[in-house]
Amino acid sequence: ILDLEVQDRVPFEIDEFLIEHRALSEFPASSTHRGHDIHVSIVPRPLMAGIIRLCKGASFEPLIVTTVSSILEGLFILAPDYFRPDAAALLVRDSYVHLALRFDGRVRADRVIDLRSLVDTHGDLAKALSTELRLTFLAAESRYERKIGQVYLMGDEISDRDLQQYLGREVETVRLSELIISPTPDNSIAALAAPFAQDQEPPPIL
């Protein structure tokens, strides 16, 4: 049934995608929504197959495979008193933007944006990205009836000042090196998944 509902909502065939869902919580009585808040992840099957091949080639059997956008919640877990309860974590890496949206202290939505698919704005990447972000923010804010008060930006490809100007929201650059000691940026990103790899009572992950 879930597959049929997802197919009705996306403009492409889902046969070549893995679909995973998680019930996050019930909507509060004061909400205009009813029932449970369900998060659905859609990942291309070839991408997942490639990840598994890489792991097996390294003689590594993964217990959990997740996405970059979902482990961005580790940022909020590592510094729970610093980050705002209604915020967006945004990581620019290579040609992709990984986005996690946090409402009332919990990440409830995530998205990956391919920078190569954005409308050309004469090389102004921040301007092109801001259009996609505004649409994503507005849809999520309408669903959860809360406003994203802060955007936390990771990556050097886009200026926080430019993005703040186009978004009309506060944008702050976050350096993973200030939270995680690691020899490379990629290792720092992977380390964000550490809170979810606990043997006893790990926090839920999208």
mmCIF file of C-alpha atoms in Angstrom:
data_model
loop_
_atom_site.group_PDB
_atom_site.id
_atom_site.type_symbol
_atom_site.label_atom_id
_atom_site.label_comp_id
_atom_site.label_asym_id
_atom_site.label_seq_id
_atom_site.Cartn_x
_atom_site.Cartn_y
_atom_site.Cartn_z
ATOM 1 C CA ILE A 1 0.000 0.000 0.000
ATOM 2 C CA LEU A 2 2.844 2.370 0.862
ATOM 3 C CA ASP A 3 4.448 1.840 -2.545
ATOM 4 C CA LEU A 4 1.177 2.738 -4.269
ATOM 5 C CA GLU A 5 0.814 5.909 -2.194
ATOM 6 C CA VAL A 6 4.381 6.947 -2.966
ATOM 7 C CA GLN A 7 3.871 6.268 -6.681
ATOM 8 C CA ASP A 8 0.858 8.588 -6.658
ATOM 9 C CA ARG A 9 2.988 11.421 -5.260
ATOM 10 C CA VAL A 10 6.139 11.276 -7.418
ATOM 11 C CA PRO A 11 6.522 11.972 -11.165
ATOM 12 C CA PHE A 12 8.656 8.882 -11.898
ATOM 13 C CA GLU A 13 8.396 5.102 -11.692
ATOM 14 C CA ILE A 14 9.522 3.748 -8.331
ATOM 15 C CA ASP A 15 10.533 0.259 -9.515
ATOM 16 C CA GLU A 16 14.233 1.179 -9.464
ATOM 17 C CA PHE A 17 14.096 2.686 -5.976
ATOM 18 C CA LEU A 18 14.275 1.315 -2.461
ATOM 19 C CA ILE A 19 11.526 2.666 -0.218
ATOM 20 C CA GLU A 20 11.864 2.797 3.557
ATOM 21 C CA HIS A 21 9.452 4.406 5.990
ATOM 22 C CA ARG A 22 9.438 5.362 9.661
ATOM 23 C CA ALA A 23 6.598 6.547 11.880
ATOM 24 C CA LEU A 24 8.019 9.600 13.652
ATOM 25 C CA SER A 25 5.156 10.509 15.986
ATOM 26 C CA GLU A 26 1.492 11.360 16.135
ATOM 27 C CA PHE A 27 0.474 14.858 15.171
ATOM 28 C CA PRO A 28 -0.606 16.851 18.246
ATOM 29 C CA ALA A 29 -4.291 17.507 18.808
ATOM 30 C CA SER A 30 -3.746 21.192 18.015
ATOM 31 C CA SER A 31 -2.409 20.368 14.538
ATOM 32 C CA THR A 32 -4.523 20.631 11.401
ATOM 33 C CA HIS A 33 -3.110 17.196 10.440
ATOM 34 C CA ARG A 34 -4.383 13.923 11.879
ATOM 35 C CA GLY A 35 -2.797 10.532 12.471
ATOM 36 C CA HIS A 36 0.901 9.731 12.389
ATOM 37 C CA ASP A 37 3.737 11.678 10.825
ATOM 38 C CA ILE A 38 5.382 9.214 8.426
ATOM 39 C CA HIS A 39 8.816 9.819 6.908
ATOM 40 C CA VAL A 40 9.500 8.007 3.629
ATOM 41 C CA SER A 41 12.996 7.617 2.162
ATOM 42 C CA ILE A 42 13.522 6.828 -1.524
ATOM 43 C CA VAL A 43 16.993 5.704 -2.632
ATOM 44 C CA PRO A 44 17.984 4.490 -6.136
ATOM 45 C CA ARG A 45 18.669 0.753 -6.138
ATOM 46 C CA PRO A 46 21.899 1.097 -8.205
ATOM 47 C CA LEU A 47 23.266 3.577 -5.648
ATOM 48 C CA MET A 48 22.601 1.191 -2.776
ATOM 49 C CA ALA A 49 24.050 -1.738 -4.714
ATOM 50 C CA GLY A 50 27.229 0.272 -5.335
ATOM 51 C CA ILE A 51 27.555 1.077 -1.634
ATOM 52 C CA ILE A 52 27.188 -2.584 -0.691
ATOM 53 C CA ARG A 53 29.816 -3.570 -3.259
ATOM 54 C CA LEU A 54 32.268 -1.034 -1.843
ATOM 55 C CA CYS A 55 31.671 -2.314 1.662
ATOM 56 C CA LYS A 56 32.148 -5.944 0.665
ATOM 57 C CA GLY A 57 35.289 -5.030 -1.259
ATOM 58 C CA ALA A 58 36.674 -3.635 1.991
ATOM 59 C CA SER A 59 35.579 -6.805 3.873
ATOM 60 C CA PHE A 60 33.054 -4.750 5.766
ATOM 61 C CA GLU A 61 29.511 -5.906 6.470
ATOM 62 C CA PRO A 62 27.360 -2.853 7.314
ATOM 63 C CA LEU A 63 24.549 -3.238 9.841
ATOM 64 C CA ILE A 64 22.906 0.026 8.800
ATOM 65 C CA VAL A 65 23.132 1.939 5.528
ATOM 66 C CA THR A 66 21.744 5.456 5.530
ATOM 67 C CA THR A 67 22.059 8.724 3.646
ATOM 68 C CA VAL A 68 24.226 11.783 4.228
ATOM 69 C CA SER A 69 21.176 13.968 4.787
ATOM 70 C CA SER A 70 19.809 11.697 7.524
ATOM 71 C CA ILE A 71 23.040 11.609 9.550
ATOM 72 C CA LEU A 72 23.090 15.410 9.671
ATOM 73 C CA GLU A 73 20.886 14.983 12.736
ATOM 74 C CA GLY A 74 24.103 13.910 14.461
ATOM 75 C CA LEU A 75 25.080 17.569 14.359
ATOM 76 C CA PHE A 76 22.214 18.447 16.685
ATOM 77 C CA ILE A 77 22.892 15.463 18.966
ATOM 78 C CA LEU A 78 26.574 16.360 19.404
ATOM 79 C CA ALA A 79 25.750 19.936 20.468
ATOM 80 C CA PRO A 80 22.165 19.800 21.798
ATOM 81 C CA ASP A 81 22.280 23.127 23.608
ATOM 82 C CA TYR A 82 23.744 25.138 20.745
ATOM 83 C CA PHE A 83 21.409 24.581 17.812
ATOM 84 C CA ARG A 84 17.884 25.952 17.595
ATOM 85 C CA PRO A 85 14.958 23.518 17.851
ATOM 86 C CA ASP A 86 13.527 24.699 14.507
ATOM 87 C CA ALA A 87 16.397 24.784 12.034
ATOM 88 C CA ALA A 88 17.878 23.471 8.807
ATOM 89 C CA ALA A 89 21.259 21.765 8.469
ATOM 90 C CA LEU A 90 22.700 22.128 4.988
ATOM 91 C CA LEU A 91 25.833 20.378 3.722
ATOM 92 C CA VAL A 92 27.261 21.304 0.309
ATOM 93 C CA ARG A 93 29.426 18.448 -0.931
ATOM 94 C CA ASP A 94 30.670 18.008 -4.485
ATOM 95 C CA SER A 95 27.643 18.597 -6.741
ATOM 96 C CA TYR A 96 25.006 17.919 -4.115
ATOM 97 C CA VAL A 97 23.319 19.703 -1.236
ATOM 98 C CA HIS A 98 22.226 17.485 1.649
ATOM 99 C CA LEU A 99 19.478 19.011 3.740
ATOM 100 C CA ALA A 100 17.927 18.033 7.092
ATOM 101 C CA LEU A 101 14.976 19.956 8.541
ATOM 102 C CA ARG A 102 14.466 20.032 12.301
ATOM 103 C CA PHE A 103 11.188 20.933 13.972
ATOM 104 C CA ASP A 104 10.593 21.067 17.718
ATOM 105 C CA GLY A 105 13.979 19.514 18.402
ATOM 106 C CA ARG A 106 13.786 16.568 15.988
ATOM 107 C CA VAL A 107 14.776 16.092 12.355
ATOM 108 C CA ARG A 108 11.574 15.256 10.484
ATOM 109 C CA ALA A 109 12.444 15.757 6.829
ATOM 110 C CA ASP A 110 15.476 15.530 4.576
ATOM 111 C CA ARG A 111 16.277 16.125 0.945
ATOM 112 C CA VAL A 112 19.130 15.930 -1.564
ATOM 113 C CA ILE A 113 19.426 18.647 -4.207
ATOM 114 C CA ASP A 114 21.540 18.113 -7.322
ATOM 115 C CA LEU A 115 23.218 21.448 -8.006
ATOM 116 C CA ARG A 116 23.619 20.532 -11.667
ATOM 117 C CA SER A 117 19.834 20.465 -12.080
ATOM 118 C CA LEU A 118 19.244 24.004 -10.843
ATOM 119 C CA VAL A 119 18.114 26.752 -13.176
ATOM 120 C CA ASP A 120 21.126 28.719 -14.435
ATOM 121 C CA THR A 121 21.352 32.117 -12.759
ATOM 122 C CA HIS A 122 24.497 33.313 -14.500
ATOM 123 C CA GLY A 123 26.763 31.317 -12.217
ATOM 124 C CA ASP A 124 25.202 32.578 -8.975
ATOM 125 C CA LEU A 125 24.918 29.266 -7.139
ATOM 126 C CA ALA A 126 23.528 30.756 -3.926
ATOM 127 C CA LYS A 127 20.696 32.428 -5.815
ATOM 128 C CA ALA A 128 19.792 29.266 -7.705
ATOM 129 C CA LEU A 129 19.869 27.151 -4.549
ATOM 130 C CA SER A 130 17.812 29.607 -2.527
ATOM 131 C CA THR A 131 14.793 29.100 -4.812
ATOM 132 C CA GLU A 132 14.783 25.355 -4.132
ATOM 133 C CA LEU A 133 15.353 25.888 -0.427
ATOM 134 C CA ARG A 134 12.506 28.366 -0.084
ATOM 135 C CA LEU A 135 10.062 25.927 -1.682
ATOM 136 C CA THR A 136 11.282 23.100 0.560
ATOM 137 C CA PHE A 137 11.117 25.242 3.701
ATOM 138 C CA LEU A 138 7.615 26.521 2.968
ATOM 139 C CA ALA A 139 6.244 23.028 2.366
ATOM 140 C CA ALA A 140 7.774 21.681 5.584
ATOM 141 C CA GLU A 141 6.756 24.716 7.643
ATOM 142 C CA SER A 142 3.181 24.342 6.444
ATOM 143 C CA ARG A 143 3.159 20.673 7.454
ATOM 144 C CA TYR A 144 4.634 21.189 10.917
ATOM 145 C CA GLU A 145 3.181 24.657 11.569
ATOM 146 C CA ARG A 146 6.529 25.980 12.799
ATOM 147 C CA LYS A 147 9.022 28.332 11.162
ATOM 148 C CA ILE A 148 12.657 27.447 10.507
ATOM 149 C CA GLY A 149 14.541 30.067 12.489
ATOM 150 C CA GLN A 150 18.116 29.282 11.481
ATOM 151 C CA VAL A 151 20.058 27.674 8.643
ATOM 152 C CA TYR A 152 23.364 25.990 9.531
ATOM 153 C CA LEU A 153 25.649 25.783 6.488
ATOM 154 C CA MET A 154 28.539 23.352 6.042
ATOM 155 C CA GLY A 155 30.880 23.537 3.073
ATOM 156 C CA ASP A 156 32.896 26.267 1.397
ATOM 157 C CA GLU A 157 31.245 26.248 -2.040
ATOM 158 C CA ILE A 158 28.549 28.770 -1.077
ATOM 159 C CA SER A 159 28.882 31.954 0.960
ATOM 160 C CA ASP A 160 26.697 32.138 4.057
ATOM 161 C CA ARG A 161 26.296 35.877 3.465
ATOM 162 C CA ASP A 162 25.024 35.382 -0.099
ATOM 163 C CA LEU A 163 22.665 32.582 0.917
ATOM 164 C CA GLN A 164 21.275 34.639 3.781
ATOM 165 C CA GLN A 165 20.633 37.552 1.438
ATOM 166 C CA TYR A 166 18.656 35.436 -1.037
ATOM 167 C CA LEU A 167 16.816 33.323 1.552
ATOM 168 C CA GLY A 168 15.897 36.155 3.862
ATOM 169 C CA ARG A 169 16.767 33.922 6.841
ATOM 170 C CA GLU A 170 19.668 33.758 9.259
ATOM 171 C CA VAL A 171 22.487 31.584 7.921
ATOM 172 C CA GLU A 172 25.451 30.510 10.034
ATOM 173 C CA THR A 173 28.503 28.582 8.849
ATOM 174 C CA VAL A 174 29.331 25.520 10.950
ATOM 175 C CA ARG A 175 32.803 23.977 10.859
ATOM 176 C CA LEU A 176 32.701 20.254 11.522
ATOM 177 C CA SER A 177 36.327 20.495 12.631
ATOM 178 C CA GLU A 178 35.084 22.392 15.691
ATOM 179 C CA LEU A 179 32.942 19.413 16.718
ATOM 180 C CA ILE A 180 34.886 16.430 15.385
ATOM 181 C CA ILE A 181 38.639 15.867 15.272
ATOM 182 C CA SER A 182 39.331 14.133 11.971
ATOM 183 C CA PRO A 183 42.112 14.108 9.346
ATOM 184 C CA THR A 184 39.741 14.725 6.414
ATOM 185 C CA PRO A 185 36.355 16.403 5.850
ATOM 186 C CA ASP A 186 34.841 13.132 4.587
ATOM 187 C CA ASN A 187 35.781 11.392 7.832
ATOM 188 C CA SER A 188 34.160 14.220 9.779
ATOM 189 C CA ILE A 189 30.911 13.745 7.876
ATOM 190 C CA ALA A 190 30.958 9.996 8.489
ATOM 191 C CA ALA A 191 31.588 10.609 12.182
ATOM 192 C CA LEU A 192 28.219 12.379 12.433
ATOM 193 C CA ALA A 193 26.685 8.905 12.237
ATOM 194 C CA ALA A 194 28.447 7.793 15.430
ATOM 195 C CA PRO A 195 25.558 8.688 17.803
ATOM 196 C CA PHE A 196 23.285 6.310 15.874
ATOM 197 C CA ALA A 197 25.731 3.372 16.102
ATOM 198 C CA GLN A 198 25.409 2.835 19.863
ATOM 199 C CA ASP A 199 24.745 -0.713 21.037
ATOM 200 C CA GLN A 200 22.161 0.347 23.610
ATOM 201 C CA GLU A 201 19.240 2.662 22.931
ATOM 202 C CA PRO A 202 20.615 4.583 19.948
ATOM 203 C CA PRO A 203 18.615 7.635 18.906
ATOM 204 C CA PRO A 204 16.227 7.057 15.977
ATOM 205 C CA ILE A 205 17.496 7.919 12.509
ATOM 206 C CA LEU A 206 15.497 8.800 9.419
#
